[in-house]
Coordinates of C-alpha atoms in Angstrom, one line a residue:
X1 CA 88.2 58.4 72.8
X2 CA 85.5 57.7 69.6
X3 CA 86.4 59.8 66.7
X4 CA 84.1 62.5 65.5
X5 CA 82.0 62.0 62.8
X6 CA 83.5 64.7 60.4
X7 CA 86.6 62.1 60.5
X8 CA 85.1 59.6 58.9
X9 CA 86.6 58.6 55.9
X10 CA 84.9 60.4 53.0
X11 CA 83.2 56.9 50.9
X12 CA 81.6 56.1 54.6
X13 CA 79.9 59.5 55.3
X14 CA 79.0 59.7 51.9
X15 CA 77.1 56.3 52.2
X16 CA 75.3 57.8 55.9
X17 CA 74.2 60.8 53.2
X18 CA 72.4 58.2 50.7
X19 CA 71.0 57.0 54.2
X20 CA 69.2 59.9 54.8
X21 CA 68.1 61.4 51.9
X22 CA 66.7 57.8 51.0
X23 CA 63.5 58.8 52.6
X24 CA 60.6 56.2 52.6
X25 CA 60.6 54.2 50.2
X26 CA 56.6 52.9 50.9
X27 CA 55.0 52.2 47.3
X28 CA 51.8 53.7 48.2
X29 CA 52.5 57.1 49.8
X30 CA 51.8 60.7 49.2
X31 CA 55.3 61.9 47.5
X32 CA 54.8 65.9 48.6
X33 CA 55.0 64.6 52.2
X34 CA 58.4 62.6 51.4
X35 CA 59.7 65.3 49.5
X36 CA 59.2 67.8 52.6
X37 CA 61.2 65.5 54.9
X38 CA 64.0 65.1 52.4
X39 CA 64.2 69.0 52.1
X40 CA 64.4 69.1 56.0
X41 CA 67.3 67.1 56.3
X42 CA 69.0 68.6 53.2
X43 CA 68.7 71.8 54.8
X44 CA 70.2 70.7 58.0
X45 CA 73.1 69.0 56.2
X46 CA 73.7 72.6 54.4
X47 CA 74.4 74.9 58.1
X48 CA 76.0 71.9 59.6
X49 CA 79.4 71.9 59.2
X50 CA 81.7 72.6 56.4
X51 CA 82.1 68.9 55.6
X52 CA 78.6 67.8 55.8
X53 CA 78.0 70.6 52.9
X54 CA 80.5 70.2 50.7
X55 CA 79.0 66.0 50.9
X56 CA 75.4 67.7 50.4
X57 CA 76.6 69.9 47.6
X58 CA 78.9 67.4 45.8
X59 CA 75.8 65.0 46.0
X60 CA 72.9 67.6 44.3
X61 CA 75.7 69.5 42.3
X62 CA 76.4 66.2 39.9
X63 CA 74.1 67.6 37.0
X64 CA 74.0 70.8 35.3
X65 CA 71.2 72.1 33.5
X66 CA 72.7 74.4 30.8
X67 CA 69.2 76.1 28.8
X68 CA 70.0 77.5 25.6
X69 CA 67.2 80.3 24.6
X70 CA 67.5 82.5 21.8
X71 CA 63.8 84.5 22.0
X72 CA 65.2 86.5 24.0
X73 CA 68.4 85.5 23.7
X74 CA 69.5 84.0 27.1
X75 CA 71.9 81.4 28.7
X76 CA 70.2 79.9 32.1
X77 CA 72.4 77.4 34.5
X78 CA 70.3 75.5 37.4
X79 CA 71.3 72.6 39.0
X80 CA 68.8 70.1 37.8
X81 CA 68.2 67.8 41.2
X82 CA 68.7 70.9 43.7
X83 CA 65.9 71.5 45.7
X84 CA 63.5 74.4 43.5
X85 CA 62.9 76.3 47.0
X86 CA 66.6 76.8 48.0
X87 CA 69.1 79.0 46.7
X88 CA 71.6 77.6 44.5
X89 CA 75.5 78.1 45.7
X90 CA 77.0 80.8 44.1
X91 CA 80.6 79.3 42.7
X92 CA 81.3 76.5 44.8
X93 CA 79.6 74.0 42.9
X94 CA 80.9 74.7 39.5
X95 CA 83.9 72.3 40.1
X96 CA 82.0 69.5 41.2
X97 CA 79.8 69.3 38.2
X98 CA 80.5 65.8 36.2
X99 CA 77.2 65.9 33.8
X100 CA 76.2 68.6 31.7
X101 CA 72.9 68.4 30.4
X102 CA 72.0 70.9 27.7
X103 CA 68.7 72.0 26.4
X104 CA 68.4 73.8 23.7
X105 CA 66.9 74.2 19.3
X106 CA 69.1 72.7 16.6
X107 CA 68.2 76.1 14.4
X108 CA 69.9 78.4 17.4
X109 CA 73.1 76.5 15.9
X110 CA 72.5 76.4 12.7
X111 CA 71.9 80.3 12.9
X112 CA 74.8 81.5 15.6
X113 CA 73.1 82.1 18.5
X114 CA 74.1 79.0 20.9
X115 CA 77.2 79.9 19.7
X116 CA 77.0 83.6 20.5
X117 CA 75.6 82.5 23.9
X118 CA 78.1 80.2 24.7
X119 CA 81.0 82.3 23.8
X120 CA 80.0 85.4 26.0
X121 CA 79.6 82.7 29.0
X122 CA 82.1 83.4 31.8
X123 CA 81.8 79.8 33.3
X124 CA 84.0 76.6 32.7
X125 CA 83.1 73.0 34.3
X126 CA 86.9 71.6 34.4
X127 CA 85.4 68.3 36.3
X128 CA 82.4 67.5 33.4
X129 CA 83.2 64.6 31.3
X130 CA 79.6 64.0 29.9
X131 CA 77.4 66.4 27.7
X132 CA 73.9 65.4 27.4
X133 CA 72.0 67.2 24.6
X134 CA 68.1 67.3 24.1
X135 CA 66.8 69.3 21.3
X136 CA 63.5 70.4 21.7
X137 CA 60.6 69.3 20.1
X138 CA 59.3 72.6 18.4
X139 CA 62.3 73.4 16.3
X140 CA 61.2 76.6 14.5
X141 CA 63.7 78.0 12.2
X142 CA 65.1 81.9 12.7
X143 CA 66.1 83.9 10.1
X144 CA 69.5 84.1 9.2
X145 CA 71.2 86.0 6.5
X146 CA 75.0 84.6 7.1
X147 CA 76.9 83.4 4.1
X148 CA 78.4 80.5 6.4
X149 CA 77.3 76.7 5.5
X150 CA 75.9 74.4 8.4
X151 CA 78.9 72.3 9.1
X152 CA 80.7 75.8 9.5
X153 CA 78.2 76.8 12.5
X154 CA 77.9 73.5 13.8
X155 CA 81.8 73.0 13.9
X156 CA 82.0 76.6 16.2
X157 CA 79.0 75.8 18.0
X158 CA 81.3 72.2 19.1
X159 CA 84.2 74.2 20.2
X160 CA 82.5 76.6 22.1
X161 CA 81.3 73.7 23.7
X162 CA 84.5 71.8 24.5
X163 CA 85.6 75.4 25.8
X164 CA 83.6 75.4 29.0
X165 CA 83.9 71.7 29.4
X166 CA 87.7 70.6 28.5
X167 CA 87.9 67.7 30.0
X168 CA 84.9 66.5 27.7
X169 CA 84.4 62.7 27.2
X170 CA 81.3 61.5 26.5
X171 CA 78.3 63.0 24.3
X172 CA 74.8 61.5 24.0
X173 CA 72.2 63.4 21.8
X174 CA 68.2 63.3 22.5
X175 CA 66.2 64.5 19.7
X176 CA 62.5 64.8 18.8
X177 CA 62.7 65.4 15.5
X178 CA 60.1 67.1 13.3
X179 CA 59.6 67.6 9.7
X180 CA 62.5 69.5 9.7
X181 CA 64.5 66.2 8.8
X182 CA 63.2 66.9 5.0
X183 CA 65.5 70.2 5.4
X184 CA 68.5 69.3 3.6
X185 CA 70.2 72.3 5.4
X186 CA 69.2 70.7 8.6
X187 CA 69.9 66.9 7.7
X188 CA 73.6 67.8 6.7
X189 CA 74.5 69.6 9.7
X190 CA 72.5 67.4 11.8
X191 CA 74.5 64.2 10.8
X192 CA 77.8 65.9 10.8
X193 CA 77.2 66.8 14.3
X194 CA 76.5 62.9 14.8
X195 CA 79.4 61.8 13.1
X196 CA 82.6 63.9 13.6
X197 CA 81.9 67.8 14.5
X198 CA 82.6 66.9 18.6
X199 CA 86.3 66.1 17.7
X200 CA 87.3 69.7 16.6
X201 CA 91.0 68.9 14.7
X202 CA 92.8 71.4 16.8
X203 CA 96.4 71.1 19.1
X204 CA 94.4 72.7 22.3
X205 CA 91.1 70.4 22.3
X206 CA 91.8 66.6 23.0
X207 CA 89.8 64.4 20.9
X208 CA 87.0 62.3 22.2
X209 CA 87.9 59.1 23.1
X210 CA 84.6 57.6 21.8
X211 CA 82.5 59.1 19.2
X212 CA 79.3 61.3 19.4
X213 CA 76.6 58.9 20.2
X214 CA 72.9 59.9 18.9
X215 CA 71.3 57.5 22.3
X216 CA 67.6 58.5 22.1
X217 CA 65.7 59.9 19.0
X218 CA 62.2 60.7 18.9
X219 CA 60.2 61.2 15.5
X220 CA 57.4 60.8 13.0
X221 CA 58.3 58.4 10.5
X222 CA 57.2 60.5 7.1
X223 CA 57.2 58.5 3.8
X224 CA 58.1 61.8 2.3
X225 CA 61.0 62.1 3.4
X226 CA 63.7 59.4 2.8
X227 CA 66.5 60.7 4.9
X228 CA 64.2 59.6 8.1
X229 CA 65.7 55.8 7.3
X230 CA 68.9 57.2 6.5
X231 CA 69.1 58.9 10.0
X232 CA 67.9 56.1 11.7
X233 CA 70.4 53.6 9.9
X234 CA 73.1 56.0 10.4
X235 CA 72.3 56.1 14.2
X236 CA 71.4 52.2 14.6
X237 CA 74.7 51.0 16.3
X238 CA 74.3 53.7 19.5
X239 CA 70.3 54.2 20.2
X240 CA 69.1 53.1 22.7
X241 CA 65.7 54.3 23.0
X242 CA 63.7 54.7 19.6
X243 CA 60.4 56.6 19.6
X244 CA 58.6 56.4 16.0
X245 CA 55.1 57.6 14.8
X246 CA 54.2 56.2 11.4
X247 CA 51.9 58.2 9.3
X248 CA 52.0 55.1 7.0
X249 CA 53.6 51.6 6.9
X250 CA 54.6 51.5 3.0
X251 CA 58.0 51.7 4.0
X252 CA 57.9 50.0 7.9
X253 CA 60.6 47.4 6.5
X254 CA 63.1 50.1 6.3
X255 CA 63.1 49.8 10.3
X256 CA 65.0 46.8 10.2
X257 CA 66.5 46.9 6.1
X258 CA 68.2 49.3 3.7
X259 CA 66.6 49.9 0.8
X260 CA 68.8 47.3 -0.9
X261 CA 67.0 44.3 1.5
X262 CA 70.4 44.4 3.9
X263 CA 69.4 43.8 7.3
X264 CA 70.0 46.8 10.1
X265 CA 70.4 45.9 13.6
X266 CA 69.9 48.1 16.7
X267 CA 72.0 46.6 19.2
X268 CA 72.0 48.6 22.0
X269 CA 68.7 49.6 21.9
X270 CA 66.9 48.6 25.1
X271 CA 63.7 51.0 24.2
X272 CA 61.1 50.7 21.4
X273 CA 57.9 52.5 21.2
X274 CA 55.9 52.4 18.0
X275 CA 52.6 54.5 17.5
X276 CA 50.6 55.1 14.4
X277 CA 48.0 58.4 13.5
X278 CA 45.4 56.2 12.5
X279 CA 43.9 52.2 11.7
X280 CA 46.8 50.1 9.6
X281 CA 45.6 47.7 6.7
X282 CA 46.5 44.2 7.9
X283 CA 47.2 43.3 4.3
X284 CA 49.6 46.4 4.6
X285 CA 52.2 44.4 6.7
X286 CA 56.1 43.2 5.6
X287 CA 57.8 40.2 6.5
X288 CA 61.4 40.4 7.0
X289 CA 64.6 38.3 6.5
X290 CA 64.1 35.5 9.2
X291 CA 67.4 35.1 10.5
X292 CA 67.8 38.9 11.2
X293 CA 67.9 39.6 14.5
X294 CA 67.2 43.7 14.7
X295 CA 66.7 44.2 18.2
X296 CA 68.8 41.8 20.3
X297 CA 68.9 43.8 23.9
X298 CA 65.3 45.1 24.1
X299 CA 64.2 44.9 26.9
X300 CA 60.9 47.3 26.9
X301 CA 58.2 47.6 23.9
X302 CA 55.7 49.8 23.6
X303 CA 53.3 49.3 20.6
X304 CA 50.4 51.3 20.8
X305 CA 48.8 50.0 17.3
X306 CA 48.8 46.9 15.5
X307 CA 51.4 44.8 15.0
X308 CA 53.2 46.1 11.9
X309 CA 55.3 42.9 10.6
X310 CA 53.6 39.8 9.1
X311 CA 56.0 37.4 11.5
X312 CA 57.8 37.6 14.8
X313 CA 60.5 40.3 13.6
X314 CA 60.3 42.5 16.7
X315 CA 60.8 39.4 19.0
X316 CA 63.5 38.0 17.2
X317 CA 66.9 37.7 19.9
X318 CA 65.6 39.6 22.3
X319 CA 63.7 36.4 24.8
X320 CA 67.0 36.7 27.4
X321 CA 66.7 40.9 27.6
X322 CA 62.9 41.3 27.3
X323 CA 61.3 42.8 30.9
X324 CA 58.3 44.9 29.7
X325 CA 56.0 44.3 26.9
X326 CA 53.0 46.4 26.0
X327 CA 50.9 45.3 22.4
X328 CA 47.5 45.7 21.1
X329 CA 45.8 42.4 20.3
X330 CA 44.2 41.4 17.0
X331 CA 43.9 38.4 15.2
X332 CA 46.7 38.9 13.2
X333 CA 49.0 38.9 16.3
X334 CA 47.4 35.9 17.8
X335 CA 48.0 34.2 14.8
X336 CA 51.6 35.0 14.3
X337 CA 52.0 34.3 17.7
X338 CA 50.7 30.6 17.5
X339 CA 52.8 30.1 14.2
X340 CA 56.3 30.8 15.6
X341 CA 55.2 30.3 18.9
X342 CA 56.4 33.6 20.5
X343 CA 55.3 32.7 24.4
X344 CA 55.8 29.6 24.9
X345 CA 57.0 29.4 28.6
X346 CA 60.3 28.4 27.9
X347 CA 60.9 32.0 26.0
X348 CA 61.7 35.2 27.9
X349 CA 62.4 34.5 31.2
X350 CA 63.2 37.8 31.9
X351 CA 59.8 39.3 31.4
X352 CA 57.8 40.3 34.4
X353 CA 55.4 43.1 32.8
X354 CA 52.7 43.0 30.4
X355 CA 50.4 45.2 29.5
X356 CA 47.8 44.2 26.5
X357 CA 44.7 46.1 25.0
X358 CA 41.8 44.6 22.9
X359 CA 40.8 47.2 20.0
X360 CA 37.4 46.6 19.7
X361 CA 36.1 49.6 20.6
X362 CA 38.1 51.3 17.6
X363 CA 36.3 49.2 14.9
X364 CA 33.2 49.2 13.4
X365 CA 33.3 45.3 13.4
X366 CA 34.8 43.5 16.6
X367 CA 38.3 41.4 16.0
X368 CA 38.1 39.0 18.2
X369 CA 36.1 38.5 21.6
X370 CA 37.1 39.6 25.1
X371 CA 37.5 35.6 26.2
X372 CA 39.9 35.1 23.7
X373 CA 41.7 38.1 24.5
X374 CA 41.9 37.3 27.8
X375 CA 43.2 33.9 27.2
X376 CA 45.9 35.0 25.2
X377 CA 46.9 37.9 27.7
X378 CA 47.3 35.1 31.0
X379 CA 49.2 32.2 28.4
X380 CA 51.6 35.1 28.2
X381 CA 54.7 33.6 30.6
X382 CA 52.4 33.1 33.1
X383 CA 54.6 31.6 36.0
X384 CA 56.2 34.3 35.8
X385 CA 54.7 37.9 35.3
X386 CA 54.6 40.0 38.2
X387 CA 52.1 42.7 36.5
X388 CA 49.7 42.1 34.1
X389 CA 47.6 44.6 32.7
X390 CA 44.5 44.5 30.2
X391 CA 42.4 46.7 28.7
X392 CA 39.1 46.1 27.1
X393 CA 36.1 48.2 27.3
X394 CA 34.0 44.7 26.2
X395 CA 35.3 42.5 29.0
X396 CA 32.7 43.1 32.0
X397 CA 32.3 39.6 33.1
X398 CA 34.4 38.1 31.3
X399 CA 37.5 37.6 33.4
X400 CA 36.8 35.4 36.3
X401 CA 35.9 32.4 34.1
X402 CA 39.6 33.0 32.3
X403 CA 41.1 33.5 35.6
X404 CA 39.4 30.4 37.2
X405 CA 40.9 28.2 34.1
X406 CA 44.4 29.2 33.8
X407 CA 44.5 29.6 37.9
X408 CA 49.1 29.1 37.8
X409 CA 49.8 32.8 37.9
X410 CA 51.7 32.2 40.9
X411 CA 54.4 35.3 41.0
X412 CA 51.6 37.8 40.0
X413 CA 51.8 40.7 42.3
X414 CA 49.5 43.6 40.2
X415 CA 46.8 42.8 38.1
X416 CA 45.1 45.9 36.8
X417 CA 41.7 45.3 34.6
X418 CA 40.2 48.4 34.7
X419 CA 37.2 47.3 32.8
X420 CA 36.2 44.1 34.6
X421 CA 33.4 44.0 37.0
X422 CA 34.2 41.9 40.1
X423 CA 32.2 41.7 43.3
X424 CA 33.6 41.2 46.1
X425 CA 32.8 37.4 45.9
X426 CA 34.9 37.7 43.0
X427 CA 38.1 39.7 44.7
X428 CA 38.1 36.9 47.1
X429 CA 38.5 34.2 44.7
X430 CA 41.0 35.8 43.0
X431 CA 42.8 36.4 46.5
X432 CA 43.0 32.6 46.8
X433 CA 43.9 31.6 43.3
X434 CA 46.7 34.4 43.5
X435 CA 48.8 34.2 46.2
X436 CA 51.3 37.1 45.6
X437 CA 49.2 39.2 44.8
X438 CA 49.5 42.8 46.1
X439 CA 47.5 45.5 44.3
X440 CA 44.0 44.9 42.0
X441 CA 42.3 47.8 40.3
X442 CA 38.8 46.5 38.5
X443 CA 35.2 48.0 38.5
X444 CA 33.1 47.0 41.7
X445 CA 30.2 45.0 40.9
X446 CA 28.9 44.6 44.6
X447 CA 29.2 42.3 46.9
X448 CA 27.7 39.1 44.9
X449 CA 24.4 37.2 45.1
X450 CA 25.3 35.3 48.2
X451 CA 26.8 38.3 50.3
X452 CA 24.1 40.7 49.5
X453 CA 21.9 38.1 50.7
X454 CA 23.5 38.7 54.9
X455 CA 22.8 41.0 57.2
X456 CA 26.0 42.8 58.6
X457 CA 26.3 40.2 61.3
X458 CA 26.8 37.5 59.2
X459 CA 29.2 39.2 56.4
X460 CA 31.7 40.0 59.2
X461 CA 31.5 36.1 61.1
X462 CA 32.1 35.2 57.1
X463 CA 35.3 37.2 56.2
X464 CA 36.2 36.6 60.6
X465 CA 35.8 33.0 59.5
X466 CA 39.6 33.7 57.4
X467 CA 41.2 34.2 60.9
X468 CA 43.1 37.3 59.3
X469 CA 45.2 35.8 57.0
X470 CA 42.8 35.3 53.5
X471 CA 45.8 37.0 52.0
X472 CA 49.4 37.6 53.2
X473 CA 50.5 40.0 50.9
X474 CA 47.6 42.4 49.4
X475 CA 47.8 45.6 50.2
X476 CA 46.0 48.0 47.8
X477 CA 43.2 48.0 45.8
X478 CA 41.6 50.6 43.4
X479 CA 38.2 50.6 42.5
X480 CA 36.2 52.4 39.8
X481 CA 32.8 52.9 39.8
X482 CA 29.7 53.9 37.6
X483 CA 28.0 57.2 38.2
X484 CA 25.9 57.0 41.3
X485 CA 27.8 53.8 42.9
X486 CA 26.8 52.7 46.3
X487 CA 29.1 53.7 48.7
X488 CA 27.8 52.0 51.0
X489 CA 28.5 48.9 49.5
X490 CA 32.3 50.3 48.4
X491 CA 33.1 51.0 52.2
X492 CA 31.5 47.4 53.2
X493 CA 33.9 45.8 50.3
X494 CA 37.2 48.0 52.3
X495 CA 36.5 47.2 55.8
X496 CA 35.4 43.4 55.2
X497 CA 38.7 42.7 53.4
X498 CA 40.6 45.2 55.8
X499 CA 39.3 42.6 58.2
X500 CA 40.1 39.4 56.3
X501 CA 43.8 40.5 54.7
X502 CA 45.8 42.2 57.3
X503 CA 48.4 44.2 54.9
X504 CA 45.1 45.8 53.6
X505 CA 45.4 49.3 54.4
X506 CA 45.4 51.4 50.6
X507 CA 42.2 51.7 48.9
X508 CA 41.8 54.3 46.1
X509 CA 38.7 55.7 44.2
X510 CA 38.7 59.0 42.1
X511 CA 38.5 62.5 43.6
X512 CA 35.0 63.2 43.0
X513 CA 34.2 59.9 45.8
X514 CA 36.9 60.4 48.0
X515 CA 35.3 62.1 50.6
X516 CA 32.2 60.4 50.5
X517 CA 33.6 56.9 50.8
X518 CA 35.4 58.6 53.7
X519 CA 32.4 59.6 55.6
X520 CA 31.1 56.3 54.8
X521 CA 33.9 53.8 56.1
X522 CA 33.9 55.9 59.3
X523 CA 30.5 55.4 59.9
X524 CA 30.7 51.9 59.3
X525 CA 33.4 51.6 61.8
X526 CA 31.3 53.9 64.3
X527 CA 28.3 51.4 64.5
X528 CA 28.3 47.7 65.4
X529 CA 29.1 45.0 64.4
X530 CA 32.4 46.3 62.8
X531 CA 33.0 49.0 65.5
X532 CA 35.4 46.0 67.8
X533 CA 37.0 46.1 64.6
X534 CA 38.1 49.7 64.9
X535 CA 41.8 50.1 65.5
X536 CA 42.9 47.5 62.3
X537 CA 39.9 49.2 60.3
X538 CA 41.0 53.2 61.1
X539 CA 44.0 52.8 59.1
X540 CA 41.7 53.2 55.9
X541 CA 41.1 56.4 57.1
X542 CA 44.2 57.8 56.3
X543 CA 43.7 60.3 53.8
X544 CA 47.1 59.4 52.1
X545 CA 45.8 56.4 51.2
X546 CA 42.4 57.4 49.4

């Protein structure tokens, strides 16, 4: 007789849950529609049985959200991947909570009140062994008239924590920090809660097997204020992602030294994102010690200004970790680039996104031209990139010839040039000279000289001439569009490579020309010659993919 399925052992019908709440994975889908389903079937799971709920409960119950409000003072638990439209359990969840993550203002410890919250809380979550923190980002300071010092309240804020969660094991802190890192109040308490107030020195609290580890920090680097180097030496060894915005570079080199020239490493940092308020001298830039190796195990960066070291110190370790890499260009990075020859294709295997952005548009003088940035954007690990992204409101044109020349961007799957104009004469070539790719967003230009020049008739025998397979693999394509574009000629570009590439089925415009281009590919399809082409073409009519 076959067993039931409630006797399963539990690691199976856990693994038939993942199954069904996978949903569809499709890239290009509308996610409200997925979400619905997967609500559906967690709902059914719930008035099953008892079994099937407890699995549905102990797999949404995992994380806690603990919010920690002090105007008015309040305390709020939700569960933070339950379903917002369904009623959270009452109690039965409580022991099956393992992460605690907990929102709340560094001031509301400084001043009592997360501790006064905490200790009138009834709940305890005997299973949680992790304690997520995230201060907010608009710390604002409450008045306080206590005589007790910040270590004091920061100490008692700890144990009330380790109260509800005993069997505490782990702590990671998330913190966009404001000015209030000139506070000396605030800077004292702050790194004693970093470096010993979670291990309370009392019989009943077990002591952390690891040490508080500050894993994310977030903050404007202010020259003013010295202590933002200290912090971020201090928390070097755990980060590992780093947000900065520099008002100034004068002191950029205390990233990656002490003031005393000793170098500072980050290494588990796998995050960097550098921004800047406003245009950086390029005389203004440091170099640093050359056989320092700051950042070892990045693997993303995110530089949304100019450079800010005269030589390669951000790149320095990191060619076996690196995945993601988003710079502005300028002639200064081109040129350290070319002296310590940052790209070669022996370098960074590992790096299969690239997003790049020529500045032009923010000087009163162009840096360098639009060919040369696109030059340097393809020579970057081109047999390997999957996604390659540039931005430059001067390109137009100026793609295809760069394209056409470096033609070995054989693993390429999403190239997105948002200011290029291609016709679809252009698409096509690209098509053939790229033969993984998948998804193209540029500027439609037309259809090209030589199509314009055919009557419907002979634009579909041309792209019939393919046989259906001009391209195996591309499936979506987004095009922008000036003003009063002709969408005629937009729905002409859809249905003719519908017809030529037959994983086409996704083509996106914005809201404003949805609708239109609608009405536009279904009256194309009505009429000959494209109406035999109807049942392949009627999948662009889906509105889930416009």
């Amino acid at each position: 007789m076959p067993a039931r399925l409630q006797q399963l052992p539990w690691n199976v019908m856990a693994l038939v849950l993942s199954h069904l709440m996978a949903g569809n994975q499709l890239r290009y889908h509308r996610t409200d529609s997925l979400d619905c389903e997967q609500f559906r079937r967690f709902t059914a799971l719930l008035h099953t049985c008892r079994t099937w709920r407890h699995l549905a409960i102990r797999r949404f119950a995992r994380t806690l959200k603990l919010s920690v409000d002090c105007a008015p003072p309040a305390l709020t638990t939700t569960l933070a991947y339950w379903p917002t439209t369904l009623a959270h359990p009452q109690n039965e969840h409580r022991e099956l909570v393992q992460t605690v993550t907990m929102e709340l203002d560094f001031w509301s410890i400084l001043n009592g009140r997360a501790s006064a919250l905490l200790a009138a809380s009834p709940h305890t979550y005997t299973c949680a062994r992790r304690l997520n923190i995230r201060f907010g980002q608009c710390e604002v300071e409450h008045e306080d008239h206590a005589s007790e010092g910040p270590v004091i309240r920061v100490e008692r804020f700890m144990r009330d924590v380790r109260r509800i969660m005993p069997r505490l094991r782990t702590v990671c802190i998330d913190h966009t920090v404001n000015y209030d890192i000139g506070n000396q109040d605030f800077y004292l308490a702050y790194t004693t809660l970093i470096t010993r107030a979670f291990n309370i020195h009392e019989p009943a609290i077990r002591p952390l097997p690891v040490g508080p580890q500050l894993t994310s920090l977030t903050f404007a680097w202010n020259i003013y204020y010295l202590n933002t180097a200290c912090l971020l030496h201090l928390c070097a060894p755990t980060l590992q992602t780093l947000y900065l915005t520099f008002n100034h570079l004068d002191n950029v080199r205390l990233l990656v030294a002490t003031e005393t020239g000793k170098p500072v490493a980050y290494p588990k940092l796998e995050k960097l994102s550098l921004s800047c308020w406003y245009y950086l001298d390029p005389g203004s830039r440091p170099t640093t010690n050359p056989k320092s190796m700051p950042f070892p195990a990045l693997r993303s960066i995110y530089m949304y200004m100019d450079y800010p070291f005269a030589d390669d110190t951000l790149f320095r370790g990191n060619h076996r970790t690196l995945e993601y890499l988003s710079m502005n260009i300028t002639s200064s990075l081109i040129k350290i680039s070319q002296a310590h020859k940052l790209f070669r294709s022996t370098r960074f295997a590992k790096l299969k996104a690239v997003r790049v952005k020529n500045m032009n548009i923010y000087r009163m003088q162009p840096d360098i031209p639009s060919k040369v940035a696109i030059d340097f954007a393809l020579a970057i690990n081109p047999t390997r990139v999957q996604t390659l992204v540039i931005e430059d409101v001067t390109m137009q044109a100026s793609l295809m010839p760069s394209m056409l020349k470096h033609g070995q961007l054989a693993c390429l799957q999403r190239l997105i040039v948002p200011d290029a104009f291609l016709t679809l004469a252009n698409m096509v070539m690209l098509l053939k000279i790229l033969p993984a790719l998948v998804e193209l967003h540029c500027q439609c230009a037309g259809l090209g000289p030589q199509l314009e020049s055919l009557n419907d008739h002979k634009l579909l025998d041309t792209f019939k001439a393919y046989g259906n397979c001009l391209h195996n693999y591309f499936e979506f394509l987004q095009l922008g569009h000036w003003g009063n574009a002709d969408i005629d000629v937009l729905a002409k570009c859809a249905t003719l490579l519908a017809i030529s590439c037959p994983q086409f089925t996704f083509l996106a415009v914005s809201g404003h020309m949805r609708a239109k281009l609608y009405r536009a590919i279904s009256q194309l399809i009505a009429d000959e010659p494209f109406a035999c082409h109807a049942p392949r073409l009627e999948l662009l009519l889906y509105r889930d993919t416009l």
